[in-house]
Coordinates of C-alpha atoms and ligand atoms in Angstrom, one line a residue:
M4 CA -192.4 -45.6 -108.6
S5 CA -193.3 -49.2 -109.3
F6 CA -193.5 -50.5 -112.9
F7 CA -195.5 -53.5 -111.9
K8 CA -199.3 -53.8 -112.3
S9 CA -201.3 -53.4 -109.2
A10 CA -204.1 -55.9 -108.6
T11 CA -206.4 -53.1 -107.5
R12 CA -205.6 -50.4 -110.0
D13 CA -204.9 -52.5 -113.1
V14 CA -205.7 -56.0 -114.2
P15 CA -202.5 -58.0 -114.1
E16 CA -201.9 -60.2 -117.2
R17 CA -202.8 -63.9 -116.9
L18 CA -199.7 -66.0 -116.9
P19 CA -199.7 -69.9 -116.8
V20 CA -196.7 -69.9 -114.4
P21 CA -197.1 -67.7 -111.4
R22 CA -194.5 -64.9 -111.6
H23 CA -194.3 -64.5 -107.9
I24 CA -194.9 -67.2 -105.3
A25 CA -195.0 -66.4 -101.6
I26 CA -194.7 -69.3 -99.1
I27 CA -195.3 -69.7 -95.4
M28 CA -193.0 -72.5 -94.6
D29 CA -194.8 -74.1 -91.7
G30 CA -194.7 -77.5 -90.0
N31 CA -191.0 -78.0 -89.2
G32 CA -191.7 -78.6 -85.5
R33 CA -194.4 -81.1 -86.2
W34 CA -192.3 -82.9 -88.7
A35 CA -189.6 -83.3 -86.0
K36 CA -192.1 -84.3 -83.3
K37 CA -193.5 -87.1 -85.5
R38 CA -190.0 -88.5 -85.6
F39 CA -189.2 -88.0 -81.9
L40 CA -186.6 -85.5 -82.8
P41 CA -186.0 -82.0 -81.3
R42 CA -187.8 -79.2 -83.1
V43 CA -184.6 -77.8 -84.5
A44 CA -184.1 -81.0 -86.5
G45 CA -187.2 -79.9 -88.4
H46 CA -185.7 -76.5 -89.1
V47 CA -182.5 -78.1 -90.4
K48 CA -184.5 -80.4 -92.7
G49 CA -186.6 -77.4 -93.8
I50 CA -183.5 -75.9 -95.3
E51 CA -183.3 -78.8 -97.8
S52 CA -186.8 -78.0 -98.9
V53 CA -185.8 -74.4 -99.4
R54 CA -183.0 -75.6 -101.7
E55 CA -185.3 -77.9 -103.6
I56 CA -188.0 -75.2 -104.1
V57 CA -185.5 -72.6 -105.2
R58 CA -184.2 -75.1 -107.8
A59 CA -187.8 -76.0 -108.9
C60 CA -188.8 -72.3 -109.2
I61 CA -185.7 -71.7 -111.5
E62 CA -186.6 -74.7 -113.6
R63 CA -190.2 -73.6 -114.0
G64 CA -189.4 -70.0 -114.8
V65 CA -190.9 -68.5 -111.6
E66 CA -189.2 -65.0 -111.3
Y67 CA -189.9 -64.1 -107.6
L68 CA -190.0 -66.4 -104.6
T69 CA -190.7 -65.0 -101.2
L70 CA -190.3 -67.2 -98.2
F71 CA -191.5 -66.5 -94.6
A72 CA -188.6 -67.7 -92.4
F73 CA -189.2 -65.9 -89.1
S74 CA -192.1 -63.7 -88.1
S75 CA -192.1 -60.7 -85.9
E76 CA -194.1 -62.9 -83.5
N77 CA -191.7 -65.8 -83.5
W78 CA -189.6 -64.0 -80.8
R79 CA -192.2 -65.4 -78.5
R80 CA -190.8 -68.9 -78.9
P81 CA -188.5 -70.4 -76.2
E82 CA -185.2 -68.6 -76.2
E83 CA -183.3 -71.8 -77.1
E84 CA -185.3 -72.3 -80.3
V85 CA -185.0 -68.6 -81.3
S86 CA -181.2 -68.7 -80.8
L87 CA -180.9 -72.0 -82.8
L88 CA -183.0 -70.5 -85.6
M89 CA -180.6 -67.4 -85.7
R90 CA -177.6 -69.7 -85.8
L91 CA -179.2 -71.7 -88.6
F92 CA -179.8 -68.5 -90.5
V93 CA -176.1 -67.5 -90.1
T94 CA -174.9 -70.9 -91.4
A95 CA -177.3 -71.0 -94.2
L96 CA -176.1 -67.6 -95.4
Q97 CA -172.5 -68.7 -95.1
Q98 CA -173.0 -71.9 -97.0
E99 CA -175.5 -71.0 -99.7
V100 CA -174.7 -67.6 -101.0
D101 CA -172.0 -68.6 -103.5
K102 CA -174.2 -71.4 -104.9
L103 CA -177.2 -69.0 -105.2
D104 CA -174.9 -66.5 -106.9
R105 CA -173.6 -69.1 -109.4
N106 CA -177.3 -70.0 -110.2
G107 CA -178.2 -66.4 -110.9
V108 CA -180.3 -65.9 -107.8
R109 CA -180.6 -62.5 -106.3
L110 CA -181.1 -62.7 -102.5
R111 CA -182.8 -60.1 -100.4
V112 CA -183.9 -60.2 -96.8
I113 CA -187.0 -58.2 -95.8
G114 CA -188.1 -57.4 -92.3
D115 CA -186.9 -55.4 -89.3
L116 CA -183.3 -56.4 -89.4
S117 CA -182.3 -54.0 -86.6
R118 CA -183.2 -56.7 -84.0
F119 CA -180.6 -59.1 -85.4
D120 CA -177.1 -59.2 -84.0
A121 CA -174.4 -57.3 -85.9
R122 CA -172.8 -60.3 -87.5
L123 CA -176.0 -61.6 -88.9
Q124 CA -176.8 -58.1 -90.3
E125 CA -173.4 -58.0 -91.9
L126 CA -173.8 -61.4 -93.5
I127 CA -177.2 -60.3 -94.9
H128 CA -175.8 -57.2 -96.4
H129 CA -172.9 -59.1 -97.8
A130 CA -175.2 -61.7 -99.4
E131 CA -177.4 -59.0 -100.9
A132 CA -174.4 -57.2 -102.3
V133 CA -172.8 -60.3 -103.8
T134 CA -176.0 -61.3 -105.6
A135 CA -177.2 -57.8 -106.5
G136 CA -176.5 -58.3 -110.2
N137 CA -178.5 -61.5 -110.6
T138 CA -181.9 -61.6 -112.3
R139 CA -182.8 -65.2 -112.9
L140 CA -184.7 -65.7 -109.6
H141 CA -185.4 -63.0 -107.0
L142 CA -185.3 -64.9 -103.8
T143 CA -186.6 -63.0 -100.8
I144 CA -186.4 -64.2 -97.2
A145 CA -188.8 -62.6 -94.8
A146 CA -187.1 -62.5 -91.4
N147 CA -188.4 -60.6 -88.4
Y148 CA -191.1 -59.7 -90.8
G149 CA -194.6 -58.7 -90.1
G150 CA -197.2 -57.5 -92.6
R151 CA -198.3 -54.7 -90.2
W152 CA -194.8 -53.7 -89.6
D153 CA -194.3 -53.5 -93.3
I154 CA -197.3 -51.2 -93.9
L155 CA -196.3 -49.0 -90.9
Q156 CA -192.7 -48.6 -91.9
A157 CA -193.9 -47.7 -95.4
V158 CA -196.3 -45.1 -94.0
N159 CA -193.6 -43.6 -91.8
R160 CA -191.0 -43.3 -94.6
L161 CA -193.6 -41.9 -97.0
T162 CA -194.8 -39.2 -94.6
A163 CA -191.2 -38.3 -93.6
A164 CA -190.2 -38.0 -97.3
A165 CA -193.1 -35.7 -98.3
S166 CA -194.7 -34.2 -95.2
D167 CA -196.3 -31.4 -97.1
K168 CA -198.8 -33.8 -98.8
A169 CA -200.4 -35.1 -95.6
G170 CA -203.9 -36.5 -96.0
I171 CA -204.0 -37.3 -99.7
W172 CA -201.9 -40.4 -100.0
T173 CA -202.7 -43.0 -102.7
E174 CA -201.7 -46.6 -103.1
T175 CA -199.3 -45.5 -105.8
D176 CA -197.6 -43.2 -103.2
L177 CA -197.2 -45.9 -100.6
E178 CA -196.2 -48.9 -102.7
P179 CA -192.6 -47.8 -103.4
Y180 CA -192.0 -47.8 -99.7
L181 CA -193.2 -51.4 -99.0
S182 CA -190.4 -53.8 -98.4
T183 CA -191.4 -55.7 -101.6
H184 CA -191.4 -52.6 -103.9
F185 CA -189.0 -54.5 -106.3
A186 CA -191.4 -57.3 -107.0
P187 CA -194.9 -57.7 -108.6
E188 CA -197.6 -58.7 -106.1
P189 CA -197.6 -62.4 -105.4
D190 CA -199.8 -64.5 -107.8
L191 CA -199.7 -67.6 -105.6
F192 CA -199.6 -67.9 -101.9
I193 CA -198.8 -71.3 -100.4
R194 CA -198.9 -72.3 -96.7
T195 CA -197.7 -75.7 -95.8
G196 CA -198.4 -77.5 -92.5
G197 CA -202.2 -77.4 -92.6
E198 CA -203.0 -74.1 -90.9
Q199 CA -205.3 -71.8 -92.9
R200 CA -204.2 -68.4 -91.8
V201 CA -201.9 -65.6 -93.0
S202 CA -200.0 -65.1 -89.7
N203 CA -199.1 -61.5 -90.4
F204 CA -197.3 -62.3 -93.7
L205 CA -197.6 -59.9 -96.7
L206 CA -200.9 -58.3 -95.7
W207 CA -201.0 -55.5 -98.3
Q208 CA -199.4 -57.5 -101.1
L209 CA -201.6 -60.6 -100.9
A210 CA -204.7 -58.6 -101.8
Y211 CA -205.5 -60.7 -104.9
A212 CA -203.1 -63.7 -104.5
E213 CA -204.5 -67.1 -105.1
L214 CA -204.4 -68.9 -101.8
Y215 CA -203.2 -72.6 -101.6
F216 CA -203.1 -74.5 -98.3
T217 CA -201.6 -78.0 -98.0
E218 CA -201.3 -80.4 -95.1
T219 CA -197.8 -81.3 -96.3
L220 CA -195.3 -80.3 -93.7
W221 CA -192.5 -77.9 -95.0
P222 CA -189.7 -80.5 -94.6
E223 CA -191.6 -82.8 -96.9
F224 CA -192.6 -80.1 -99.4
G225 CA -190.6 -80.7 -102.6
A226 CA -190.7 -80.1 -106.4
N227 CA -193.7 -82.4 -106.9
A228 CA -195.7 -80.7 -104.2
L229 CA -194.9 -77.3 -105.7
G230 CA -196.1 -78.7 -109.1
L231 CA -199.5 -79.5 -107.5
A232 CA -199.8 -76.0 -106.1
I233 CA -199.0 -74.5 -109.5
Q234 CA -201.5 -76.9 -111.1
S235 CA -204.2 -75.7 -108.7
Y236 CA -203.3 -72.1 -109.5
Q237 CA -203.6 -72.8 -113.2
G238 CA -207.1 -74.0 -112.6
R239 CA -208.2 -70.8 -110.9
E240 CA -210.2 -68.0 -112.6
R241 CA -208.6 -64.8 -111.6
R242 CA -211.3 -62.2 -112.0
F243 CA -209.9 -59.2 -110.1
G244 CA -213.4 -58.0 -109.4
R245 CA -214.9 -58.6 -112.8
T246 CA -217.5 -61.2 -113.9
S247 CA -216.6 -64.5 -115.4
E248 CA -218.4 -63.4 -118.7
Q249 CA -216.1 -60.4 -119.0
L250 CA -213.1 -62.8 -119.0
T251 CA -214.3 -65.0 -121.7
D252 CA -215.6 -62.1 -123.8
Q253 CA -212.5 -60.1 -123.8
S254 CA -209.6 -62.4 -123.1
G255 CA -208.9 -60.8 -119.7
N256 CA -208.5 -57.2 -120.7
A257 CA -211.9 -55.7 -119.7
Ligands
IPE25 C1 -192.1 -73.1 -89.4 O1 -192.3 -74.3 -88.7 C2 -190.7 -72.4 -89.1 C3 -190.8 -71.2 -88.3 C4 -191.8 -70.6 -87.9 C5 -189.4 -70.7 -88.0 P1 -192.8 -74.3 -87.2 O2 -191.6 -74.2 -86.3 O3 -193.8 -73.2 -87.0 O4 -193.4 -75.7 -87.1 P2 -194.7 -76.2 -86.4 O5 -195.8 -75.3 -86.8 O6 -194.5 -76.0 -84.9 O7 -194.9 -77.6 -86.8
IPE26 C1 -195.6 -68.5 -89.5 O1 -195.6 -69.7 -88.9 C2 -194.3 -67.9 -89.6 C3 -193.3 -68.6 -90.4 C4 -193.4 -69.7 -91.0 C5 -192.0 -68.0 -90.3 P1 -196.0 -69.9 -87.3 O2 -195.9 -71.3 -87.0 O3 -195.1 -69.0 -86.5 O4 -197.5 -69.3 -87.3 P2 -198.6 -69.5 -86.3 O5 -198.1 -69.0 -85.0 O6 -199.0 -70.9 -86.2 O7 -199.7 -68.7 -86.8
MG27 MG1 -195.8 -73.2 -87.1

């Protein structure tokens, strides 16, 4: 049972700093291409942006940061790029986990992990276990993740757990089975790299997220760029279905 407010069943409180930011880190390949470098150089550089954004989120008091690192459709890329991305994932886990732990970051990886090789799965479980007691920032990496996969795995687990109730499921029944059950719904969605699409990221969870798209390529996205995204978020009126007048009349609790 989730203790977070749902955007469709409740009206989440209005907070100046987004509690949960979800980011599609796009544009690594184009960043490299502009510099006549191989695409993988863009992915390597992109890891620096991850570090900077994690730090910036801690400083600003963001509690949940969810990063799309590899989609269920990214297996369609050339084999060489996929295997380099997997290797980078392994090295990043090996190199960063202690530092994340020292900084109070709890790391989770969501997605269909069964397709990763045994060593990578082991590293993921180790990293999750090492950081399990941390609460300062919940950092979630979406890897071999797809929003449709997430909804389907939740439906499958829900119906297996309580097959007698078939036909009368509610949102409240399903939500504990989503891979982000431990987090409130994202307040702010950011996509770098100029594309304006969701690319099968958190389809259910983004229902009422504020969407922010920037041309900035992920390897160039730093603390200042994050600040601009948060500033844009702060200027939005989050109505959750109500009218603007209702918000000003009743300080958001209509
Ligand atoms: C995002 O950057 C990283 C992953 C999808 C792994 P891209 O690799 O998609 O970069 P572009 O979109 O080709 O520039
Ligand atoms: C989305 O980026 C996935 C990640 C950033 C991991 P893509 O670059 O794969 O998205 P599309 O193919 O342009 O929609
Ligand atoms: Mg891309």
